[in-house]
Each structure stands twice: as C-alpha cells, then as structure tokens.
Amino acid sequence: MELREATDLIRHTLVLALIVSAPMLLIGLAVGIIVSLIQAVTQIQEQTLAFIPKVIAIAAVLVIGGPWMLGQVLTYTSDLYNSIPG
C-alpha cells in the first residue's frame, strides 16, 4: 500500500465517522441550546433539565437513524475488506 492510498483510506474513514456522528451531534446541540434558552428565560438552573432532554433526543435519533448509520458503516467495511486482495 502506498502513502497516497493510505491517506485516502484515512480520509475516507474520518469523513464517514463525521457523517455518521453528525445527526446525533447536531440534535444534541440543538436540544442543548433550546433547553439553555428555556432555563435562561425561566431562571431555573437545574443540571438534569439540560441532560435528560439531550439523552432522549439522541436516543430518538439512534432509533430513527440507526439503520442508516449501520448501513453506512457496513457498506464501508465490506468495501474495505473487498479491496484487500487488490
């Protein structure tokens, strides 16, 4: 394996990791901002109020987008294993 092939492989792996993790990170960020705004308006500073909605939202994203995420990772893995003989 040449250096160029190795860097392409690493780049593709990092892009895939970013694509697969982006929905969870973005939903967690959005829910965190919304909860923070609600806490600022109501002046309720409870830590569990920020944590529990994020966990529920990320779990919902995993339930809804989990099959797609798993499909992306499995496709990449099978392509990677199929390219080993070449």
Short mmCIF file of N, CA and C in Angstrom, two decimals:
data_model
loop_
_atom_site.label_atom_id
_atom_site.label_comp_id
_atom_site.label_asym_id
_atom_site.label_seq_id
_atom_site.Cartn_x
_atom_site.Cartn_y
_atom_site.Cartn_z
N MET A 1 0.85 -1.17 0.00
CA MET A 1 0.00 0.00 0.00
C MET A 1 0.89 1.23 0.00
N GLU A 2 0.60 2.12 -0.90
CA GLU A 2 1.38 3.35 -0.99
C GLU A 2 0.85 4.40 -0.03
N LEU A 3 1.63 5.44 0.12
CA LEU A 3 1.27 6.51 1.05
C LEU A 3 -0.03 7.19 0.62
N ARG A 4 -0.19 7.40 -0.67
CA ARG A 4 -1.41 8.06 -1.17
C ARG A 4 -2.65 7.22 -0.88
N GLU A 5 -2.55 5.92 -1.07
CA GLU A 5 -3.69 5.04 -0.78
C GLU A 5 -4.02 5.05 0.71
N ALA A 6 -2.99 5.06 1.54
CA ALA A 6 -3.21 5.07 2.99
C ALA A 6 -3.87 6.37 3.43
N THR A 7 -3.43 7.51 2.87
CA THR A 7 -4.04 8.78 3.26
C THR A 7 -5.48 8.87 2.75
N ASP A 8 -5.75 8.32 1.56
CA ASP A 8 -7.13 8.30 1.07
C ASP A 8 -8.02 7.44 1.96
N LEU A 9 -7.48 6.33 2.41
CA LEU A 9 -8.22 5.44 3.30
C LEU A 9 -8.53 6.12 4.63
N ILE A 10 -7.54 6.79 5.20
CA ILE A 10 -7.75 7.51 6.46
C ILE A 10 -8.74 8.65 6.28
N ARG A 11 -8.61 9.39 5.17
CA ARG A 11 -9.53 10.50 4.91
C ARG A 11 -10.96 9.99 4.77
N HIS A 12 -11.14 8.90 4.03
CA HIS A 12 -12.48 8.36 3.84
C HIS A 12 -13.06 7.86 5.16
N THR A 13 -12.23 7.27 6.00
CA THR A 13 -12.68 6.80 7.31
C THR A 13 -13.13 7.96 8.20
N LEU A 14 -12.37 9.04 8.21
CA LEU A 14 -12.73 10.20 9.02
C LEU A 14 -13.99 10.89 8.50
N VAL A 15 -14.15 10.96 7.19
CA VAL A 15 -15.36 11.55 6.61
C VAL A 15 -16.58 10.71 6.98
N LEU A 16 -16.44 9.39 6.90
CA LEU A 16 -17.54 8.51 7.27
C LEU A 16 -17.90 8.68 8.75
N ALA A 17 -16.90 8.77 9.61
CA ALA A 17 -17.16 8.97 11.04
C ALA A 17 -17.89 10.28 11.28
N LEU A 18 -17.51 11.32 10.55
CA LEU A 18 -18.18 12.61 10.67
C LEU A 18 -19.63 12.53 10.19
N ILE A 19 -19.85 11.88 9.07
CA ILE A 19 -21.20 11.76 8.52
C ILE A 19 -22.11 10.95 9.44
N VAL A 20 -21.58 9.87 10.00
CA VAL A 20 -22.39 9.01 10.86
C VAL A 20 -22.69 9.68 12.20
N SER A 21 -21.74 10.43 12.73
CA SER A 21 -21.96 11.04 14.04
C SER A 21 -22.65 12.40 13.97
N ALA A 22 -22.69 13.03 12.81
CA ALA A 22 -23.26 14.38 12.68
C ALA A 22 -24.71 14.49 13.13
N PRO A 23 -25.61 13.57 12.74
CA PRO A 23 -27.00 13.73 13.19
C PRO A 23 -27.15 13.76 14.71
N MET A 24 -26.44 12.90 15.41
CA MET A 24 -26.54 12.88 16.87
C MET A 24 -25.95 14.15 17.48
N LEU A 25 -24.82 14.59 16.95
CA LEU A 25 -24.19 15.79 17.49
C LEU A 25 -25.05 17.03 17.24
N LEU A 26 -25.61 17.14 16.05
CA LEU A 26 -26.42 18.32 15.74
C LEU A 26 -27.71 18.35 16.54
N ILE A 27 -28.37 17.22 16.70
CA ILE A 27 -29.59 17.18 17.51
C ILE A 27 -29.27 17.47 18.97
N GLY A 28 -28.17 16.91 19.47
CA GLY A 28 -27.77 17.21 20.85
C GLY A 28 -27.48 18.69 21.04
N LEU A 29 -26.82 19.30 20.06
CA LEU A 29 -26.53 20.73 20.12
C LEU A 29 -27.82 21.55 20.10
N ALA A 30 -28.74 21.22 19.20
CA ALA A 30 -30.00 21.98 19.09
C ALA A 30 -30.82 21.85 20.37
N VAL A 31 -30.93 20.66 20.89
CA VAL A 31 -31.70 20.46 22.12
C VAL A 31 -31.03 21.18 23.28
N GLY A 32 -29.71 21.15 23.34
CA GLY A 32 -28.99 21.86 24.40
C GLY A 32 -29.22 23.36 24.36
N ILE A 33 -29.20 23.93 23.16
CA ILE A 33 -29.44 25.37 23.03
C ILE A 33 -30.86 25.72 23.42
N ILE A 34 -31.82 24.92 22.98
CA ILE A 34 -33.23 25.20 23.32
C ILE A 34 -33.45 25.10 24.83
N VAL A 35 -32.90 24.07 25.45
CA VAL A 35 -33.06 23.91 26.90
C VAL A 35 -32.36 25.05 27.63
N SER A 36 -31.20 25.47 27.15
CA SER A 36 -30.49 26.58 27.79
C SER A 36 -31.29 27.88 27.69
N LEU A 37 -31.91 28.10 26.54
CA LEU A 37 -32.75 29.29 26.40
C LEU A 37 -33.94 29.24 27.36
N ILE A 38 -34.56 28.09 27.46
CA ILE A 38 -35.70 27.95 28.38
C ILE A 38 -35.23 28.16 29.82
N GLN A 39 -34.06 27.62 30.17
CA GLN A 39 -33.55 27.81 31.53
C GLN A 39 -33.21 29.28 31.79
N ALA A 40 -32.70 29.97 30.79
CA ALA A 40 -32.36 31.38 30.97
C ALA A 40 -33.62 32.22 31.14
N VAL A 41 -34.66 31.89 30.40
CA VAL A 41 -35.91 32.67 30.48
C VAL A 41 -36.61 32.42 31.81
N THR A 42 -36.65 31.17 32.24
CA THR A 42 -37.36 30.84 33.48
C THR A 42 -36.48 30.93 34.72
N GLN A 43 -35.18 31.14 34.55
CA GLN A 43 -34.21 31.23 35.63
C GLN A 43 -34.18 29.97 36.50
N ILE A 44 -34.41 28.82 35.85
CA ILE A 44 -34.28 27.53 36.53
C ILE A 44 -32.94 26.95 36.12
N GLN A 45 -32.04 26.78 37.07
CA GLN A 45 -30.70 26.29 36.76
C GLN A 45 -30.51 24.88 37.34
N GLU A 46 -31.20 23.95 36.78
CA GLU A 46 -31.11 22.56 37.22
C GLU A 46 -30.34 21.77 36.17
N GLN A 47 -29.32 21.02 36.59
CA GLN A 47 -28.46 20.30 35.66
C GLN A 47 -29.18 19.16 34.95
N THR A 48 -30.09 18.49 35.63
CA THR A 48 -30.79 17.38 34.99
C THR A 48 -31.73 17.86 33.90
N LEU A 49 -32.17 19.11 33.97
CA LEU A 49 -33.02 19.65 32.92
C LEU A 49 -32.28 19.74 31.59
N ALA A 50 -30.99 19.93 31.61
CA ALA A 50 -30.21 20.00 30.39
C ALA A 50 -29.80 18.61 29.91
N PHE A 51 -29.65 17.67 30.82
CA PHE A 51 -29.12 16.36 30.47
C PHE A 51 -30.18 15.42 29.92
N ILE A 52 -31.32 15.33 30.57
CA ILE A 52 -32.34 14.34 30.21
C ILE A 52 -32.92 14.59 28.81
N PRO A 53 -33.27 15.83 28.42
CA PRO A 53 -33.77 16.02 27.05
C PRO A 53 -32.74 15.65 25.98
N LYS A 54 -31.46 15.90 26.25
CA LYS A 54 -30.41 15.53 25.29
C LYS A 54 -30.35 14.01 25.12
N VAL A 55 -30.41 13.30 26.22
CA VAL A 55 -30.36 11.84 26.17
C VAL A 55 -31.55 11.29 25.40
N ILE A 56 -32.73 11.83 25.65
CA ILE A 56 -33.93 11.38 24.96
C ILE A 56 -33.85 11.69 23.47
N ALA A 57 -33.38 12.88 23.12
CA ALA A 57 -33.27 13.26 21.71
C ALA A 57 -32.25 12.41 20.98
N ILE A 58 -31.11 12.17 21.60
CA ILE A 58 -30.08 11.35 20.95
C ILE A 58 -30.55 9.90 20.82
N ALA A 59 -31.27 9.41 21.81
CA ALA A 59 -31.82 8.05 21.70
C ALA A 59 -32.82 7.96 20.56
N ALA A 60 -33.64 9.01 20.39
CA ALA A 60 -34.59 9.03 19.28
C ALA A 60 -33.87 9.05 17.94
N VAL A 61 -32.79 9.81 17.85
CA VAL A 61 -32.01 9.84 16.61
C VAL A 61 -31.41 8.47 16.33
N LEU A 62 -30.95 7.79 17.36
CA LEU A 62 -30.40 6.46 17.17
C LEU A 62 -31.46 5.47 16.71
N VAL A 63 -32.66 5.58 17.26
CA VAL A 63 -33.74 4.67 16.86
C VAL A 63 -34.15 4.95 15.42
N ILE A 64 -34.27 6.22 15.07
CA ILE A 64 -34.73 6.57 13.72
C ILE A 64 -33.61 6.40 12.69
N GLY A 65 -32.42 6.89 13.00
CA GLY A 65 -31.33 6.87 12.02
C GLY A 65 -30.34 5.74 12.19
N GLY A 66 -30.55 4.90 13.17
CA GLY A 66 -29.63 3.80 13.43
C GLY A 66 -29.44 2.86 12.26
N PRO A 67 -30.52 2.42 11.61
CA PRO A 67 -30.33 1.53 10.46
C PRO A 67 -29.53 2.18 9.33
N TRP A 68 -29.75 3.45 9.09
CA TRP A 68 -28.97 4.15 8.06
C TRP A 68 -27.50 4.23 8.45
N MET A 69 -27.24 4.57 9.70
CA MET A 69 -25.86 4.67 10.18
C MET A 69 -25.16 3.31 10.08
N LEU A 70 -25.85 2.27 10.51
CA LEU A 70 -25.28 0.93 10.45
C LEU A 70 -25.03 0.51 9.01
N GLY A 71 -25.95 0.86 8.11
CA GLY A 71 -25.76 0.55 6.70
C GLY A 71 -24.54 1.23 6.11
N GLN A 72 -24.31 2.49 6.50
CA GLN A 72 -23.14 3.22 6.02
C GLN A 72 -21.85 2.54 6.49
N VAL A 73 -21.81 2.17 7.75
CA VAL A 73 -20.60 1.55 8.30
C VAL A 73 -20.39 0.16 7.70
N LEU A 74 -21.46 -0.61 7.53
CA LEU A 74 -21.32 -1.94 6.95
C LEU A 74 -20.89 -1.88 5.49
N THR A 75 -21.42 -0.92 4.74
CA THR A 75 -21.01 -0.75 3.35
C THR A 75 -19.53 -0.40 3.27
N TYR A 76 -19.09 0.52 4.11
CA TYR A 76 -17.68 0.90 4.12
C TYR A 76 -16.80 -0.29 4.49
N THR A 77 -17.22 -1.04 5.50
CA THR A 77 -16.42 -2.19 5.95
C THR A 77 -16.33 -3.25 4.87
N SER A 78 -17.46 -3.56 4.22
CA SER A 78 -17.42 -4.59 3.17
C SER A 78 -16.58 -4.11 1.98
N ASP A 79 -16.67 -2.83 1.62
CA ASP A 79 -15.82 -2.30 0.56
C ASP A 79 -14.33 -2.37 0.93
N LEU A 80 -14.06 -2.09 2.20
CA LEU A 80 -12.68 -2.15 2.67
C LEU A 80 -12.14 -3.59 2.61
N TYR A 81 -12.93 -4.56 3.08
CA TYR A 81 -12.49 -5.95 3.03
C TYR A 81 -12.37 -6.47 1.60
N ASN A 82 -13.26 -6.03 0.72
CA ASN A 82 -13.19 -6.46 -0.68
C ASN A 82 -12.00 -5.87 -1.40
N SER A 83 -11.48 -4.76 -0.92
CA SER A 83 -10.32 -4.14 -1.58
C SER A 83 -9.00 -4.70 -1.09
N ILE A 84 -9.01 -5.56 -0.10
CA ILE A 84 -7.75 -6.12 0.42
C ILE A 84 -7.01 -6.96 -0.62
N PRO A 85 -7.65 -7.86 -1.34
CA PRO A 85 -6.89 -8.65 -2.32
C PRO A 85 -6.25 -7.79 -3.42
N GLY A 86 -6.88 -6.66 -3.74
CA GLY A 86 -6.35 -5.80 -4.81
C GLY A 86 -5.23 -4.98 -4.30
#
